[in-house]
mmCIF file of C-alpha atoms in Angstrom:
data_model
loop_
_atom_site.group_PDB
_atom_site.id
_atom_site.type_symbol
_atom_site.label_atom_id
_atom_site.label_comp_id
_atom_site.label_asym_id
_atom_site.label_seq_id
_atom_site.Cartn_x
_atom_site.Cartn_y
_atom_site.Cartn_z
ATOM 1 C CA MET X 1 -12.845 0.444 -26.398
ATOM 2 C CA GLY X 2 -13.829 3.804 -27.863
ATOM 3 C CA ALA X 3 -11.296 4.453 -30.641
ATOM 4 C CA ILE X 4 -12.957 6.138 -33.627
ATOM 5 C CA SER X 5 -11.860 5.886 -37.267
ATOM 6 C CA LEU X 6 -13.187 8.254 -39.914
ATOM 7 C CA ARG X 7 -12.196 6.966 -43.349
ATOM 8 C CA ASN X 8 -12.984 9.237 -46.280
ATOM 9 C CA VAL X 9 -16.346 10.129 -44.740
ATOM 10 C CA GLU X 10 -18.684 12.024 -47.085
ATOM 11 C CA LYS X 11 -22.204 13.421 -46.866
ATOM 12 C CA THR X 12 -24.362 14.516 -49.778
ATOM 13 C CA TYR X 13 -27.980 15.572 -49.483
ATOM 14 C CA ALA X 14 -30.269 14.352 -52.296
ATOM 15 C CA PRO X 15 -27.454 12.337 -53.950
ATOM 16 C CA GLY X 16 -27.966 11.538 -57.614
ATOM 17 C CA SER X 17 -30.399 14.390 -58.164
ATOM 18 C CA LYS X 18 -29.961 17.839 -59.702
ATOM 19 C CA ALA X 19 -30.426 19.287 -56.222
ATOM 20 C CA ALA X 20 -27.531 17.264 -54.760
ATOM 21 C CA VAL X 21 -25.474 19.204 -52.208
ATOM 22 C CA LYS X 22 -22.210 17.813 -50.854
ATOM 23 C CA VAL X 23 -21.625 19.050 -47.305
ATOM 24 C CA ILE X 24 -18.829 16.757 -46.032
ATOM 25 C CA HIS X 25 -15.851 16.164 -48.318
ATOM 26 C CA GLY X 26 -13.797 13.084 -47.475
ATOM 27 C CA VAL X 27 -12.859 13.530 -43.813
ATOM 28 C CA ASN X 28 -10.122 11.215 -42.522
ATOM 29 C CA ALA X 29 -9.112 11.011 -38.851
ATOM 30 C CA GLU X 30 -7.926 8.427 -36.338
ATOM 31 C CA ILE X 31 -9.043 9.140 -32.769
ATOM 32 C CA GLY X 32 -7.485 7.130 -29.983
ATOM 33 C CA ASP X 33 -9.339 5.469 -27.130
ATOM 34 C CA GLY X 34 -9.869 8.004 -24.334
ATOM 35 C CA GLU X 35 -8.966 11.090 -26.398
ATOM 36 C CA PHE X 36 -10.880 14.354 -26.078
ATOM 37 C CA ILE X 37 -11.306 15.753 -29.594
ATOM 38 C CA VAL X 38 -12.892 19.119 -30.361
ATOM 39 C CA ILE X 39 -14.424 19.752 -33.788
ATOM 40 C CA VAL X 40 -14.385 23.510 -34.309
ATOM 41 C CA GLY X 41 -15.394 25.796 -37.149
ATOM 42 C CA PRO X 42 -17.815 28.526 -38.182
ATOM 43 C CA SER X 43 -21.560 28.020 -38.589
ATOM 44 C CA GLY X 44 -22.389 25.864 -41.596
ATOM 45 C CA CYS X 45 -18.961 24.216 -41.849
ATOM 46 C CA GLY X 46 -20.336 20.687 -41.299
ATOM 47 C CA LYS X 47 -19.090 20.020 -37.771
ATOM 48 C CA SER X 48 -22.486 19.055 -36.298
ATOM 49 C CA THR X 49 -23.314 17.006 -39.403
ATOM 50 C CA LEU X 50 -20.073 15.058 -38.932
ATOM 51 C CA LEU X 51 -20.902 14.453 -35.253
ATOM 52 C CA ARG X 52 -24.427 13.320 -36.126
ATOM 53 C CA MET X 53 -22.997 10.843 -38.640
ATOM 54 C CA VAL X 54 -20.814 9.361 -35.898
ATOM 55 C CA ALA X 55 -23.944 9.162 -33.712
ATOM 56 C CA GLY X 56 -25.995 7.516 -36.451
ATOM 57 C CA LEU X 57 -28.488 10.379 -36.612
ATOM 58 C CA GLU X 58 -27.362 11.196 -40.175
ATOM 59 C CA GLU X 59 -26.751 8.563 -42.831
ATOM 60 C CA ILE X 60 -23.305 8.733 -44.431
ATOM 61 C CA THR X 61 -23.070 8.904 -48.225
ATOM 62 C CA GLY X 62 -19.552 7.594 -48.609
ATOM 63 C CA GLY X 63 -16.655 6.271 -46.583
ATOM 64 C CA GLU X 64 -16.608 4.405 -43.310
ATOM 65 C CA ILE X 65 -16.994 5.102 -39.608
ATOM 66 C CA ALA X 66 -15.659 2.622 -37.059
ATOM 67 C CA ILE X 67 -16.060 2.743 -33.267
ATOM 68 C CA GLY X 68 -13.929 0.388 -31.213
ATOM 69 C CA GLY X 69 -12.798 -1.380 -34.395
ATOM 70 C CA ARG X 70 -16.397 -2.102 -35.451
ATOM 71 C CA VAL X 71 -17.784 -0.485 -38.619
ATOM 72 C CA VAL X 72 -21.024 1.238 -37.615
ATOM 73 C CA ASN X 73 -22.246 2.628 -40.953
ATOM 74 C CA ARG X 74 -25.439 0.593 -40.873
ATOM 75 C CA LEU X 75 -25.975 0.403 -37.120
ATOM 76 C CA GLU X 76 -28.745 2.302 -35.341
ATOM 77 C CA PRO X 77 -27.683 4.924 -32.752
ATOM 78 C CA SER X 78 -28.755 2.610 -29.903
ATOM 79 C CA GLU X 79 -26.344 -0.057 -31.212
ATOM 80 C CA ARG X 80 -23.250 2.179 -31.359
ATOM 81 C CA ASP X 81 -22.495 2.370 -27.615
ATOM 82 C CA ILE X 82 -22.496 6.178 -27.619
ATOM 83 C CA ALA X 83 -24.121 8.827 -25.423
ATOM 84 C CA MET X 84 -24.912 12.327 -26.658
ATOM 85 C CA VAL X 85 -25.232 15.682 -24.884
ATOM 86 C CA PHE X 86 -27.099 18.308 -26.894
ATOM 87 C CA GLN X 87 -27.212 22.093 -26.888
ATOM 88 C CA ASN X 88 -30.781 21.789 -25.590
ATOM 89 C CA TYR X 89 -30.839 20.080 -22.190
ATOM 90 C CA ALA X 90 -33.977 18.114 -23.227
ATOM 91 C CA LEU X 91 -34.923 17.242 -19.652
ATOM 92 C CA TYR X 92 -38.375 15.918 -18.735
ATOM 93 C CA PRO X 93 -39.923 18.800 -16.753
ATOM 94 C CA HIS X 94 -42.233 16.568 -14.683
ATOM 95 C CA MET X 95 -39.422 14.249 -13.547
ATOM 96 C CA SER X 96 -36.910 14.753 -10.768
ATOM 97 C CA VAL X 97 -33.182 14.996 -11.452
ATOM 98 C CA PHE X 98 -32.813 11.364 -10.358
ATOM 99 C CA ASP X 99 -35.554 10.168 -12.716
ATOM 100 C CA ASN X 100 -34.187 12.197 -15.618
ATOM 101 C CA MET X 101 -30.768 10.624 -15.168
ATOM 102 C CA ALA X 102 -32.222 7.151 -14.637
ATOM 103 C CA TYR X 103 -34.804 7.170 -17.432
ATOM 104 C CA GLY X 104 -32.640 5.602 -20.147
ATOM 105 C CA LEU X 105 -31.531 2.839 -17.799
ATOM 106 C CA LYS X 106 -35.139 2.076 -16.831
ATOM 107 C CA ILE X 107 -36.085 1.780 -20.509
ATOM 108 C CA ALA X 108 -33.129 -0.598 -20.953
ATOM 109 C CA LYS X 109 -34.507 -2.665 -18.021
ATOM 110 C CA VAL X 110 -31.387 -2.259 -15.902
ATOM 111 C CA PRO X 111 -32.024 -3.627 -12.366
ATOM 112 C CA PRO X 112 -33.111 -0.903 -9.891
ATOM 113 C CA GLU X 113 -30.113 -1.374 -7.577
ATOM 114 C CA GLN X 114 -27.731 -0.845 -10.513
ATOM 115 C CA ILE X 115 -29.666 2.230 -11.611
ATOM 116 C CA LYS X 116 -29.352 3.770 -8.144
ATOM 117 C CA ALA X 117 -25.652 2.963 -7.939
ATOM 118 C CA ARG X 118 -24.925 4.484 -11.369
ATOM 119 C CA VAL X 119 -27.009 7.623 -10.762
ATOM 120 C CA ASP X 120 -25.446 8.159 -7.332
ATOM 121 C CA LYS X 121 -21.952 7.774 -8.801
ATOM 122 C CA ALA X 122 -22.647 10.224 -11.623
ATOM 123 C CA ALA X 123 -24.315 12.692 -9.246
ATOM 124 C CA LYS X 124 -21.268 12.614 -6.987
ATOM 125 C CA ILE X 125 -18.920 13.267 -9.927
ATOM 126 C CA LEU X 126 -21.057 16.214 -11.109
ATOM 127 C CA GLU X 127 -21.841 17.531 -7.606
ATOM 128 C CA LEU X 128 -25.564 16.921 -8.051
ATOM 129 C CA SER X 129 -26.144 14.671 -5.037
ATOM 130 C CA ALA X 130 -28.054 17.363 -3.132
ATOM 131 C CA LEU X 131 -30.300 18.104 -6.125
ATOM 132 C CA LEU X 132 -31.575 14.631 -7.026
ATOM 133 C CA GLU X 133 -35.140 15.291 -5.804
ATOM 134 C CA ARG X 134 -35.517 18.651 -7.565
ATOM 135 C CA LYS X 135 -37.369 19.255 -10.820
ATOM 136 C CA PRO X 136 -35.563 20.936 -13.785
ATOM 137 C CA ARG X 137 -37.445 24.224 -13.237
ATOM 138 C CA GLN X 138 -35.743 24.493 -9.831
ATOM 139 C CA LEU X 139 -32.260 24.352 -11.373
ATOM 140 C CA SER X 140 -29.980 26.933 -12.961
ATOM 141 C CA GLY X 141 -28.851 26.576 -16.578
ATOM 142 C CA GLY X 142 -25.503 25.171 -15.517
ATOM 143 C CA GLN X 143 -27.131 22.628 -13.224
ATOM 144 C CA ARG X 144 -29.488 21.509 -15.989
ATOM 145 C CA GLN X 145 -26.558 20.970 -18.307
ATOM 146 C CA ARG X 146 -24.822 18.897 -15.620
ATOM 147 C CA VAL X 147 -27.972 16.760 -15.348
ATOM 148 C CA ALA X 148 -27.885 16.252 -19.121
ATOM 149 C CA MET X 149 -24.240 15.160 -18.809
ATOM 150 C CA GLY X 150 -25.158 12.901 -15.905
ATOM 151 C CA ARG X 151 -27.826 11.229 -18.037
ATOM 152 C CA ALA X 152 -25.069 10.422 -20.549
ATOM 153 C CA ILE X 153 -22.579 9.247 -17.905
ATOM 154 C CA VAL X 154 -24.913 6.649 -16.358
ATOM 155 C CA ARG X 155 -25.099 4.924 -19.734
ATOM 156 C CA GLU X 156 -21.378 4.068 -19.334
ATOM 157 C CA PRO X 157 -20.793 4.369 -23.107
ATOM 158 C CA SER X 158 -17.630 3.917 -25.147
ATOM 159 C CA VAL X 159 -17.969 7.407 -26.650
ATOM 160 C CA PHE X 160 -19.396 10.753 -25.513
ATOM 161 C CA LEU X 161 -20.667 13.125 -28.203
ATOM 162 C CA PHE X 162 -21.179 16.787 -27.234
ATOM 163 C CA ASP X 163 -23.065 19.024 -29.681
ATOM 164 C CA GLU X 164 -22.381 22.644 -28.598
ATOM 165 C CA PRO X 165 -23.534 21.904 -25.022
ATOM 166 C CA LEU X 166 -22.388 25.247 -23.574
ATOM 167 C CA SER X 167 -23.870 27.684 -26.075
ATOM 168 C CA ASN X 168 -26.994 28.335 -23.962
ATOM 169 C CA LEU X 169 -24.960 29.359 -20.912
ATOM 170 C CA ASP X 170 -23.672 32.804 -20.016
ATOM 171 C CA ALA X 171 -19.930 33.508 -20.102
ATOM 172 C CA LYS X 172 -19.290 32.759 -16.407
ATOM 173 C CA LEU X 173 -21.246 29.493 -16.493
ATOM 174 C CA ARG X 174 -19.506 28.442 -19.704
ATOM 175 C CA ALA X 175 -16.128 28.854 -18.006
ATOM 176 C CA GLN X 176 -17.280 26.877 -14.952
ATOM 177 C CA THR X 177 -18.805 24.107 -17.062
ATOM 178 C CA ARG X 178 -15.648 23.849 -19.183
ATOM 179 C CA LEU X 179 -13.716 23.101 -16.003
ATOM 180 C CA GLU X 180 -16.291 20.477 -15.003
ATOM 181 C CA ILE X 181 -16.041 18.800 -18.411
ATOM 182 C CA GLN X 182 -12.239 18.720 -18.116
ATOM 183 C CA LYS X 183 -12.469 17.131 -14.651
ATOM 184 C CA LEU X 184 -15.110 14.699 -15.923
ATOM 185 C CA HIS X 185 -12.849 13.540 -18.742
ATOM 186 C CA ARG X 186 -9.879 13.104 -16.411
ATOM 187 C CA SER X 187 -12.079 11.016 -14.127
ATOM 188 C CA LEU X 188 -13.724 8.800 -16.764
ATOM 189 C CA SER X 189 -11.189 8.826 -19.664
ATOM 190 C CA ILE X 190 -13.948 8.108 -22.183
ATOM 191 C CA THR X 191 -13.401 9.010 -25.836
ATOM 192 C CA SER X 192 -15.159 12.323 -26.452
ATOM 193 C CA LEU X 193 -16.062 14.366 -29.532
ATOM 194 C CA PHE X 194 -17.038 17.929 -28.693
ATOM 195 C CA VAL X 195 -18.489 20.282 -31.329
ATOM 196 C CA THR X 196 -18.225 24.046 -30.904
ATOM 197 C CA HIS X 197 -17.841 27.258 -32.897
ATOM 198 C CA ASP X 198 -16.102 28.873 -29.897
ATOM 199 C CA GLN X 199 -12.327 28.770 -30.289
ATOM 200 C CA VAL X 200 -11.799 29.411 -26.554
ATOM 201 C CA GLU X 201 -13.694 26.195 -25.783
ATOM 202 C CA ALA X 202 -11.686 24.411 -28.468
ATOM 203 C CA MET X 203 -8.292 25.613 -27.211
ATOM 204 C CA THR X 204 -9.016 24.932 -23.526
ATOM 205 C CA LEU X 205 -10.765 21.553 -23.816
ATOM 206 C CA ALA X 206 -9.079 19.761 -26.707
ATOM 207 C CA GLN X 207 -6.287 17.270 -26.529
ATOM 208 C CA ARG X 208 -6.446 17.502 -30.309
ATOM 209 C CA MET X 209 -8.706 19.690 -32.423
ATOM 210 C CA MET X 210 -10.200 19.286 -35.877
ATOM 211 C CA VAL X 211 -10.695 22.599 -37.683
ATOM 212 C CA MET X 212 -13.512 22.395 -40.241
ATOM 213 C CA ASN X 213 -14.259 24.739 -43.120
ATOM 214 C CA ALA X 214 -16.969 24.256 -45.768
ATOM 215 C CA GLY X 215 -17.178 20.521 -45.086
ATOM 216 C CA ARG X 216 -13.431 19.941 -45.212
ATOM 217 C CA MET X 217 -10.952 19.254 -42.436
ATOM 218 C CA GLU X 218 -8.383 22.049 -42.695
ATOM 219 C CA GLN X 219 -6.129 20.849 -39.858
ATOM 220 C CA PHE X 220 -6.061 18.178 -37.154
ATOM 221 C CA GLY X 221 -3.587 18.565 -34.303
ATOM 222 C CA THR X 222 -3.001 19.708 -30.752
ATOM 223 C CA PRO X 223 -4.124 23.238 -29.844
ATOM 224 C CA GLU X 224 -0.462 24.281 -29.695
ATOM 225 C CA GLU X 225 0.256 22.905 -33.184
ATOM 226 C CA VAL X 226 -2.823 24.527 -34.685
ATOM 227 C CA TYR X 227 -2.085 27.900 -33.073
ATOM 228 C CA GLN X 228 1.656 27.990 -33.654
ATOM 229 C CA ARG X 229 1.755 26.392 -37.116
ATOM 230 C CA PRO X 230 -1.572 26.902 -38.908
ATOM 231 C CA GLN X 231 -1.579 24.940 -42.136
ATOM 232 C CA THR X 232 -3.882 27.275 -44.074
ATOM 233 C CA THR X 233 -4.868 30.932 -44.090
ATOM 234 C CA PHE X 234 -8.348 29.868 -42.946
ATOM 235 C CA VAL X 235 -6.958 28.265 -39.774
ATOM 236 C CA ALA X 236 -4.644 31.243 -39.223
ATOM 237 C CA GLY X 237 -7.562 33.661 -39.465
ATOM 238 C CA PHE X 238 -10.033 31.566 -37.466
ATOM 239 C CA ILE X 239 -7.953 30.381 -34.502
ATOM 240 C CA GLY X 240 -6.791 33.235 -32.312
ATOM 241 C CA SER X 241 -8.546 36.279 -30.919
ATOM 242 C CA PRO X 242 -7.868 38.688 -32.456
ATOM 243 C CA PRO X 243 -6.926 36.609 -35.500
ATOM 244 C CA MET X 244 -3.562 36.520 -37.211
ATOM 245 C CA ASN X 245 -2.747 39.491 -39.422
ATOM 246 C CA LEU X 246 -2.593 38.276 -43.026
ATOM 247 C CA LEU X 247 -0.915 40.522 -45.600
ATOM 248 C CA ARG X 248 -1.100 39.732 -49.318
ATOM 249 C CA GLY X 249 1.834 41.125 -51.272
ATOM 250 C CA GLN X 250 4.816 40.588 -53.533
ATOM 251 C CA ALA X 251 7.964 39.048 -52.067
ATOM 252 C CA ASP X 252 11.442 39.716 -53.431
ATOM 253 C CA GLY X 253 14.240 38.527 -51.181
ATOM 254 C CA GLN X 254 14.102 40.585 -47.986
ATOM 255 C CA ARG X 255 11.478 42.946 -49.347
ATOM 256 C CA PHE X 256 7.722 42.507 -49.203
ATOM 257 C CA VAL X 257 5.491 44.990 -51.007
ATOM 258 C CA VAL X 258 1.950 45.410 -49.623
ATOM 259 C CA ALA X 259 -0.407 47.804 -51.433
ATOM 260 C CA GLY X 260 2.528 49.836 -52.722
ATOM 261 C CA GLN X 261 4.307 49.972 -49.354
ATOM 262 C CA THR X 262 7.647 48.162 -49.036
ATOM 263 C CA LEU X 263 8.322 46.257 -45.820
ATOM 264 C CA ALA X 264 11.780 45.083 -44.825
ATOM 265 C CA LEU X 265 11.972 41.422 -43.814
ATOM 266 C CA PRO X 266 14.350 40.095 -41.130
ATOM 267 C CA GLN X 267 14.995 37.107 -43.391
ATOM 268 C CA ALA X 268 14.379 36.451 -47.079
ATOM 269 C CA ALA X 269 10.919 35.184 -47.995
ATOM 270 C CA PRO X 270 10.750 31.440 -48.853
ATOM 271 C CA ARG X 271 10.284 32.347 -52.526
ATOM 272 C CA SER X 272 9.622 35.316 -54.764
ATOM 273 C CA GLY X 273 6.253 36.316 -56.163
ATOM 274 C CA GLU X 274 2.788 36.756 -54.677
ATOM 275 C CA LEU X 275 2.579 35.395 -51.123
ATOM 276 C CA ILE X 276 0.577 35.897 -47.948
ATOM 277 C CA LEU X 277 2.528 36.865 -44.848
ATOM 278 C CA GLY X 278 1.067 36.184 -41.391
ATOM 279 C CA LEU X 279 1.955 37.689 -38.018
ATOM 280 C CA ARG X 280 -0.010 37.216 -34.792
ATOM 281 C CA PRO X 281 -0.956 40.439 -32.948
ATOM 282 C CA GLU X 282 1.024 39.470 -29.836
ATOM 283 C CA HIS X 283 4.171 38.666 -31.837
ATOM 284 C CA ALA X 284 4.646 42.165 -33.220
ATOM 285 C CA GLU X 285 7.398 43.975 -31.247
ATOM 286 C CA TRP X 286 5.742 47.247 -30.317
ATOM 287 C CA GLY X 287 7.911 50.370 -30.403
ATOM 288 C CA VAL X 288 11.078 48.596 -31.545
ATOM 289 C CA ASP X 289 12.654 51.175 -33.858
ATOM 290 C CA SER X 290 15.309 50.336 -36.411
ATOM 291 C CA ALA X 291 16.009 50.823 -40.082
ATOM 292 C CA GLU X 292 14.026 47.626 -40.788
ATOM 293 C CA ALA X 293 11.030 48.537 -38.560
ATOM 294 C CA TRP X 294 7.582 48.662 -40.124
ATOM 295 C CA ARG X 295 5.806 52.017 -39.824
ATOM 296 C CA LEU X 296 2.127 51.870 -38.917
ATOM 297 C CA GLN X 297 -0.492 54.523 -38.276
ATOM 298 C CA VAL X 298 -2.674 54.049 -35.192
ATOM 299 C CA ASP X 299 -6.388 53.964 -35.993
ATOM 300 C CA VAL X 300 -8.259 52.814 -32.850
ATOM 301 C CA VAL X 301 -7.156 51.631 -29.384
ATOM 302 C CA GLU X 302 -9.177 49.221 -27.221
ATOM 303 C CA THR X 303 -8.202 48.996 -23.551
ATOM 304 C CA LEU X 304 -8.998 45.594 -22.026
ATOM 305 C CA GLY X 305 -7.380 45.918 -18.615
ATOM 306 C CA ALA X 306 -4.342 43.664 -18.748
ATOM 307 C CA GLU X 307 -3.790 44.423 -22.426
ATOM 308 C CA ARG X 308 -4.558 46.882 -25.207
ATOM 309 C CA LEU X 309 -5.527 46.074 -28.784
ATOM 310 C CA VAL X 310 -4.133 48.657 -31.181
ATOM 311 C CA TYR X 311 -5.767 48.709 -34.595
ATOM 312 C CA CYS X 312 -3.388 50.242 -37.094
ATOM 313 C CA ARG X 313 -3.171 50.909 -40.796
ATOM 314 C CA LEU X 314 -0.383 49.597 -42.998
ATOM 315 C CA GLY X 315 -1.209 51.655 -46.049
ATOM 316 C CA GLU X 316 -4.863 50.705 -46.558
ATOM 317 C CA THR X 317 -4.504 47.339 -44.798
ATOM 318 C CA LEU X 318 -5.834 46.881 -41.238
ATOM 319 C CA PHE X 319 -3.202 45.499 -38.853
ATOM 320 C CA THR X 320 -3.838 44.565 -35.191
ATOM 321 C CA VAL X 321 -1.220 44.651 -32.440
ATOM 322 C CA ARG X 322 -1.660 43.353 -28.881
ATOM 323 C CA ILE X 323 0.374 45.274 -26.292
ATOM 324 C CA ASP X 324 0.704 45.180 -22.514
ATOM 325 C CA GLY X 325 -1.953 47.186 -20.689
ATOM 326 C CA THR X 326 0.710 48.964 -18.634
ATOM 327 C CA LEU X 327 2.201 50.610 -21.727
ATOM 328 C CA PRO X 328 1.033 54.158 -22.540
ATOM 329 C CA ALA X 329 -1.924 54.162 -24.909
ATOM 330 C CA PRO X 330 -0.917 55.459 -28.358
ATOM 331 C CA ARG X 331 -2.975 58.247 -29.913
ATOM 332 C CA PRO X 332 -5.068 57.773 -33.071
ATOM 333 C CA GLY X 333 -3.126 59.097 -36.052
ATOM 334 C CA GLU X 334 0.239 58.492 -34.377
ATOM 335 C CA GLN X 335 2.974 56.810 -36.429
ATOM 336 C CA VAL X 336 4.593 53.896 -34.562
ATOM 337 C CA PRO X 337 7.506 51.560 -35.401
ATOM 338 C CA LEU X 338 7.034 47.816 -35.252
ATOM 339 C CA GLY X 339 9.798 45.226 -35.018
ATOM 340 C CA VAL X 340 9.352 41.725 -36.480
ATOM 341 C CA ARG X 341 11.310 38.535 -35.966
ATOM 342 C CA ALA X 342 11.864 35.933 -38.658
ATOM 343 C CA ASP X 343 10.735 33.066 -36.423
ATOM 344 C CA ARG X 344 7.378 34.790 -35.824
ATOM 345 C CA LEU X 345 6.456 35.125 -39.511
ATOM 346 C CA HIS X 346 4.176 32.662 -41.281
ATOM 347 C CA TRP X 347 4.132 32.266 -45.072
ATOM 348 C CA PHE X 348 1.260 30.977 -47.185
ATOM 349 C CA ASP X 349 0.746 30.344 -50.877
ATOM 350 C CA ALA X 350 -1.426 33.145 -52.295
ATOM 351 C CA ALA X 351 -3.426 30.843 -54.607
ATOM 352 C CA SER X 352 -4.114 27.827 -52.386
ATOM 353 C CA GLY X 353 -3.796 29.395 -48.921
ATOM 354 C CA GLN X 354 -1.563 26.476 -47.869
ATOM 355 C CA ARG X 355 1.353 26.977 -45.500
ATOM 356 C CA ILE X 356 4.818 27.216 -47.050
ATOM 357 C CA ALA X 357 7.425 25.335 -45.025
#
């Protein structure tokens, strides 16, 4: 069983010294057996450190990690029943694909007939059967990454750990490999933790996603929950491309004042005073004119085929709108009306950045 429990997990480098640096701040999460969890966040947020603590490659400073109901804090990586796929393929260049995939099993003294059966099964799943005699230099980047995944599969672990495995691939190969990872998880149903800074990977792969920021877990939920109801301004600004528009201003009933400009609200703000209002670029109703419409000045237009991104100014504040690519492109300097719906607005506390219900 591969259920994972993270209970107030902390990491401090050089604890007890003047140079002590705390990088993971009390992460709590319960991950069910067979779940595919993506840990996503910007560089330096602690996501890889958290993964390495689950793997046993980093010692934890506080808290508890359990895999399959067994506390593993003091266990070596080889005793945790995990298999890891790294950003670097780390294949032996002088060995064939078969030998690379079989190497760990040979070290573990698994009988040769079992080794062949496991490698053949993994190769079939990953469509590598025709490449088993090739050396890594004869493979493409995507094929090498599949071999690295195959080396993990043959271990038949309780948990897969992926540390940014797609970052060395070009955009087309990343998309193809994402599909292969999804099919692999459907086939094997093994608990998986996948670390990435790429929100597209996070949104497409995750059953649930953990958004990290500065060593803290900002939100843990399904991609739909995280996108539709971000719990903090960090999550709102990180998840989504382009990110959510966030306007800091003063709320007073159905008025919201941003940098001296008064915006009419379709519904009264949750409370008066300084708040942050959020609106996703695709949720702004382009060209809907009314007495309550917001007036924006077009700054720059990006045409992306099926859609256009219109970068506008709301006073001195940058505001992005996503519109259909079939609509006429607005001209820079043009004043345009924007309709907003109450159910599309997000409200956050200005001091803490936390979502207001």
